[in-house]
Short mmCIF file of C-alpha atoms in Angstrom, two decimals:
data_model
loop_
_atom_site.label_atom_id
_atom_site.label_comp_id
_atom_site.label_asym_id
_atom_site.label_seq_id
_atom_site.Cartn_x
_atom_site.Cartn_y
_atom_site.Cartn_z
CA MET A 1 -73.77 25.67 57.72
CA SER A 2 -73.02 23.97 60.98
CA ILE A 3 -69.63 22.69 61.94
CA THR A 4 -70.94 19.13 61.86
CA GLY A 5 -72.39 19.56 58.38
CA GLY A 6 -69.10 21.08 57.09
CA ALA A 7 -67.07 18.22 58.40
CA THR A 8 -69.35 15.75 56.69
CA SER A 9 -69.11 17.51 53.41
CA ALA A 10 -65.26 17.58 53.64
CA ARG A 11 -65.16 13.79 54.27
CA VAL A 12 -67.33 13.20 51.18
CA LEU A 13 -65.01 15.38 49.05
CA ILE A 14 -61.94 13.54 50.35
CA ARG A 15 -63.49 10.19 49.50
CA LEU A 16 -64.32 11.36 46.00
CA SER A 17 -60.77 12.72 45.39
CA ASP A 18 -59.31 9.31 46.08
CA ASP A 19 -60.92 8.06 42.89
CA ILE A 20 -59.11 10.68 40.74
CA PRO A 21 -55.48 9.77 39.83
CA VAL A 22 -53.11 12.67 40.50
CA ASP A 23 -50.06 11.35 38.52
CA THR A 24 -49.88 9.69 35.09
CA PRO A 25 -48.24 6.21 35.39
CA ARG A 26 -44.58 6.22 34.15
CA THR A 27 -44.78 3.46 31.55
CA PRO A 28 -47.70 4.85 29.49
CA ALA A 29 -46.14 8.36 29.67
CA ARG A 30 -42.79 7.03 28.41
CA GLU A 31 -44.44 5.08 25.58
CA ALA A 32 -46.44 8.16 24.53
CA ALA A 33 -43.28 10.27 24.51
CA GLU A 34 -41.42 7.68 22.41
CA ARG A 35 -44.25 7.51 19.91
CA GLU A 36 -44.24 11.27 19.64
CA LEU A 37 -40.52 11.59 19.24
CA SER A 38 -40.34 8.79 16.67
CA LYS A 39 -42.32 10.86 14.16
CA PRO A 40 -40.24 11.81 11.03
CA MET A 41 -40.71 15.53 11.64
CA TYR A 42 -38.35 15.33 14.60
CA HIS A 43 -35.54 13.55 12.64
CA GLU A 44 -35.31 15.55 9.42
CA ASN A 45 -31.93 17.05 10.37
CA ASP A 46 -30.42 13.95 12.02
CA PRO A 47 -26.93 12.93 10.75
CA ASN A 48 -26.84 9.90 8.41
CA LEU A 49 -25.34 6.53 9.32
CA LEU A 50 -21.87 7.50 7.98
CA GLN A 51 -21.80 10.72 9.90
CA ARG A 52 -22.81 8.93 13.08
CA ALA A 53 -20.09 6.36 12.49
CA LEU A 54 -17.45 9.03 11.95
CA ASP A 55 -18.65 10.91 15.03
CA ARG A 56 -18.36 7.74 17.07
CA PHE A 57 -14.91 7.03 15.65
CA TRP A 58 -13.58 10.46 16.48
CA GLN A 59 -15.15 10.23 19.88
CA TRP A 60 -13.29 6.94 20.41
CA ILE A 61 -10.01 8.48 19.22
CA GLY A 62 -10.47 11.39 21.61
CA GLU A 63 -11.19 9.07 24.55
CA PHE A 64 -8.17 6.94 23.61
CA LEU A 65 -5.86 9.93 23.43
CA ASP A 66 -7.22 11.32 26.66
CA ALA A 67 -6.58 7.95 28.38
CA ALA A 68 -3.13 7.64 26.84
CA SER A 69 -2.11 11.17 27.81
CA GLY A 70 -3.20 10.38 31.36
CA VAL A 71 -0.75 7.49 31.65
CA ALA A 72 2.05 8.89 29.45
CA PRO A 73 4.92 10.67 31.23
CA GLY A 74 4.44 14.44 30.83
CA GLY A 75 0.79 14.21 29.89
CA PRO A 76 -0.32 15.36 26.42
CA LEU A 77 3.12 16.69 25.57
CA GLY A 78 4.79 13.42 26.51
CA LEU A 79 2.29 11.51 24.36
CA ALA A 80 3.06 13.78 21.41
CA VAL A 81 6.78 13.11 21.85
CA ILE A 82 6.19 9.35 22.03
CA VAL A 83 4.11 9.48 18.81
CA LEU A 84 6.80 11.45 17.01
CA VAL A 85 9.49 9.01 18.09
CA VAL A 86 7.42 6.02 16.83
CA VAL A 87 6.80 7.74 13.47
CA ALA A 88 10.49 8.53 13.13
CA LEU A 89 11.43 4.93 13.86
CA LEU A 90 8.94 3.58 11.33
CA ALA A 91 10.26 6.09 8.72
CA ALA A 92 13.87 5.03 9.38
CA LEU A 93 12.93 1.40 9.11
CA TRP A 94 11.11 1.95 5.84
CA TRP A 95 14.06 3.94 4.45
CA ARG A 96 16.48 1.25 5.50
CA LEU A 97 14.54 -1.74 4.17
CA GLY A 98 12.62 -0.09 1.38
CA THR A 99 9.55 -1.64 -0.21
CA PRO A 100 9.34 -5.36 0.56
CA ARG A 101 11.09 -7.36 -2.12
CA ARG A 102 9.31 -9.80 -4.34
CA THR A 103 8.81 -13.33 -3.12
CA PRO A 104 10.65 -16.16 -4.84
CA GLY A 105 8.88 -17.42 -7.89
CA SER A 106 6.96 -14.25 -8.54
CA ALA A 107 9.07 -13.21 -11.56
CA GLY A 108 7.50 -13.45 -14.99
CA SER A 109 8.96 -13.62 -18.45
CA LEU A 110 11.47 -10.98 -19.47
CA PHE A 111 10.00 -10.07 -22.84
CA GLU A 112 6.63 -9.00 -23.98
CA GLU A 113 4.70 -10.81 -26.69
CA VAL A 114 5.96 -8.56 -29.59
CA PRO A 115 9.64 -9.27 -30.21
CA HIS A 116 12.13 -6.39 -30.71
CA SER A 117 15.81 -6.26 -31.62
CA ALA A 118 18.47 -5.30 -29.14
CA ALA A 119 18.92 -1.98 -30.95
CA GLU A 120 15.25 -1.22 -30.59
CA HIS A 121 15.29 -2.02 -26.85
CA ARG A 122 18.32 0.23 -26.49
CA ALA A 123 16.67 3.11 -28.31
CA THR A 124 13.53 2.75 -26.16
CA ALA A 125 15.68 2.63 -23.00
CA GLU A 126 17.48 5.79 -23.95
CA ALA A 127 14.17 7.58 -24.66
CA HIS A 128 12.88 6.60 -21.19
CA ALA A 129 16.12 7.72 -19.62
CA ALA A 130 15.93 11.13 -21.39
CA ALA A 131 12.48 11.54 -19.83
CA GLU A 132 13.79 10.35 -16.45
CA ARG A 133 11.46 7.34 -16.44
CA TRP A 134 14.09 5.18 -14.75
CA ASN A 135 12.00 2.13 -14.09
CA GLU A 136 11.08 1.76 -17.78
CA ALA A 137 14.66 2.58 -18.81
CA VAL A 138 16.04 -0.16 -16.55
CA GLN A 139 13.56 -2.67 -17.89
CA GLU A 140 14.28 -1.91 -21.51
CA ARG A 141 18.05 -1.95 -20.98
CA MET A 142 17.92 -5.40 -19.40
CA ARG A 143 15.86 -6.60 -22.35
CA ALA A 144 18.47 -5.11 -24.71
CA ILE A 145 21.21 -6.99 -22.88
CA VAL A 146 19.48 -10.32 -23.13
CA ARG A 147 18.34 -9.83 -26.71
CA SER A 148 21.87 -8.87 -27.72
CA LEU A 149 23.17 -12.16 -26.18
CA GLU A 150 20.56 -14.06 -28.13
CA GLU A 151 21.57 -12.28 -31.34
CA ARG A 152 25.16 -13.28 -30.67
CA ALA A 153 24.07 -16.94 -30.15
CA LEU A 154 25.27 -16.86 -26.52
CA LEU A 155 21.72 -17.58 -25.44
CA ASP A 156 19.06 -19.60 -27.17
CA PRO A 157 16.03 -17.47 -28.00
CA ARG A 158 13.29 -18.29 -25.51
CA PRO A 159 10.36 -15.86 -25.03
CA SER A 160 9.39 -17.26 -21.64
CA ARG A 161 12.85 -16.80 -20.11
CA THR A 162 13.05 -14.77 -16.89
CA ALA A 163 15.74 -12.22 -16.14
CA ASP A 164 17.26 -14.51 -13.46
CA GLU A 165 17.39 -17.42 -15.91
CA ALA A 166 19.01 -15.26 -18.57
CA ALA A 167 21.65 -13.99 -16.13
CA SER A 168 22.46 -17.47 -14.93
CA GLU A 169 22.78 -18.92 -18.46
CA ALA A 170 24.79 -15.97 -19.76
CA GLY A 171 27.24 -16.20 -16.85
CA ARG A 172 28.64 -19.46 -18.21
CA PRO A 173 30.11 -18.06 -21.49
CA LEU A 174 30.75 -14.66 -19.78
CA PRO A 175 32.09 -15.61 -16.32
CA ALA A 176 33.83 -12.24 -15.78
CA HIS A 177 30.44 -10.58 -15.86
CA ALA A 178 28.36 -13.28 -14.10
CA ALA A 179 28.02 -11.28 -10.84
CA ARG A 180 26.97 -8.11 -12.69
CA LEU A 181 24.48 -10.00 -14.79
CA ARG A 182 22.89 -11.44 -11.65
CA ALA A 183 22.79 -7.97 -10.08
CA ALA A 184 21.20 -6.50 -13.20
CA ALA A 185 18.55 -9.26 -13.18
CA GLY A 186 17.82 -8.52 -9.54
CA GLU A 187 17.37 -4.83 -10.27
CA PHE A 188 15.01 -5.64 -13.19
CA ASP A 189 12.93 -7.89 -10.96
CA ASP A 190 12.84 -5.35 -8.14
CA VAL A 191 11.42 -2.56 -10.30
CA THR A 192 9.15 -4.87 -12.28
CA TYR A 193 7.72 -7.12 -9.60
CA GLY A 194 9.00 -5.86 -6.20
CA GLY A 195 7.63 -2.27 -6.25
CA ARG A 196 11.07 -0.68 -6.10
CA THR A 197 11.93 2.57 -7.80
CA ALA A 198 15.03 2.83 -9.99
CA ASP A 199 17.15 5.95 -10.38
CA ARG A 200 19.74 7.29 -12.85
CA ARG A 201 22.58 5.36 -11.16
CA THR A 202 20.74 2.10 -11.55
CA TYR A 203 20.14 2.72 -15.21
CA LEU A 204 23.79 3.73 -15.84
CA ARG A 205 24.98 0.50 -14.26
CA LEU A 206 22.92 -1.55 -16.70
CA ARG A 207 23.98 0.68 -19.61
CA GLU A 208 27.65 0.22 -18.72
CA LEU A 209 27.15 -3.55 -18.43
CA ASP A 210 25.48 -3.61 -21.83
CA LEU A 211 28.42 -1.80 -23.45
CA ASP A 212 30.96 -3.97 -21.69
CA LEU A 213 29.28 -7.12 -22.82
CA GLU A 214 29.32 -5.89 -26.40
CA ARG A 215 33.12 -5.61 -26.20
CA THR A 216 33.65 -8.91 -24.39
CA LYS A 217 34.53 -12.15 -26.19
CA PRO A 218 32.81 -15.16 -24.76
CA GLN A 219 34.66 -18.14 -23.35
CA LEU A 220 33.43 -21.13 -25.32
CA SER A 221 34.20 -24.72 -24.39
CA THR A 222 36.32 -26.69 -26.89
CA ALA A 223 36.35 -30.40 -27.59
CA SER A 224 39.50 -30.84 -25.51
CA GLY A 225 37.83 -29.24 -22.46
CA GLY A 226 39.76 -25.97 -22.60
CA THR A 227 38.48 -22.50 -23.46
CA ALA A 228 39.06 -20.13 -26.29
CA GLU A 229 38.81 -16.36 -26.08
#
């Protein structure tokens, strides 16, 4: 073949190669790959939604701690000290203030629907105390106190009466014990409605008050305006 003929043939081949695409366009290739990867066979072992959420949460915690340790004095060690100090302050505040007290007006009636005598409430209180169920022991002892005052006609029987109301009313014929009655009512309300936890000392205070009230003569108003003991 002559040089001229070879050059002509090369030009023809070059022109023909221009019509053949060398690279696949990006968009169709990406769409084809996405269709392929979206098939279920590729996702059988993927984590579920909850696992993905937990992974993202812990990732966020890690990023937050990394960022915090970067600005905290002393780096990670300084951050750990700061966290411990904050936890200690919160624990001290909780210990000092205790569980939030009940809000005014949240107290309910002192007694349950089934009436019991003072002696029955005392026996139940002692049984709870023997088992170290101090919350229940305090509640039953307060009920014994109020029921005893009703049995002595120092309080009118009223099922819907609250512990605060009973203490306030009983303080009039028993003024020497008015403050202790109010304190006992507050302790009853705290363990019943305020989420507080009673202990042996709390129960013994109510028990001693109950016994003292049994030995105390009331001060009753007379027609002349004086008092009789």
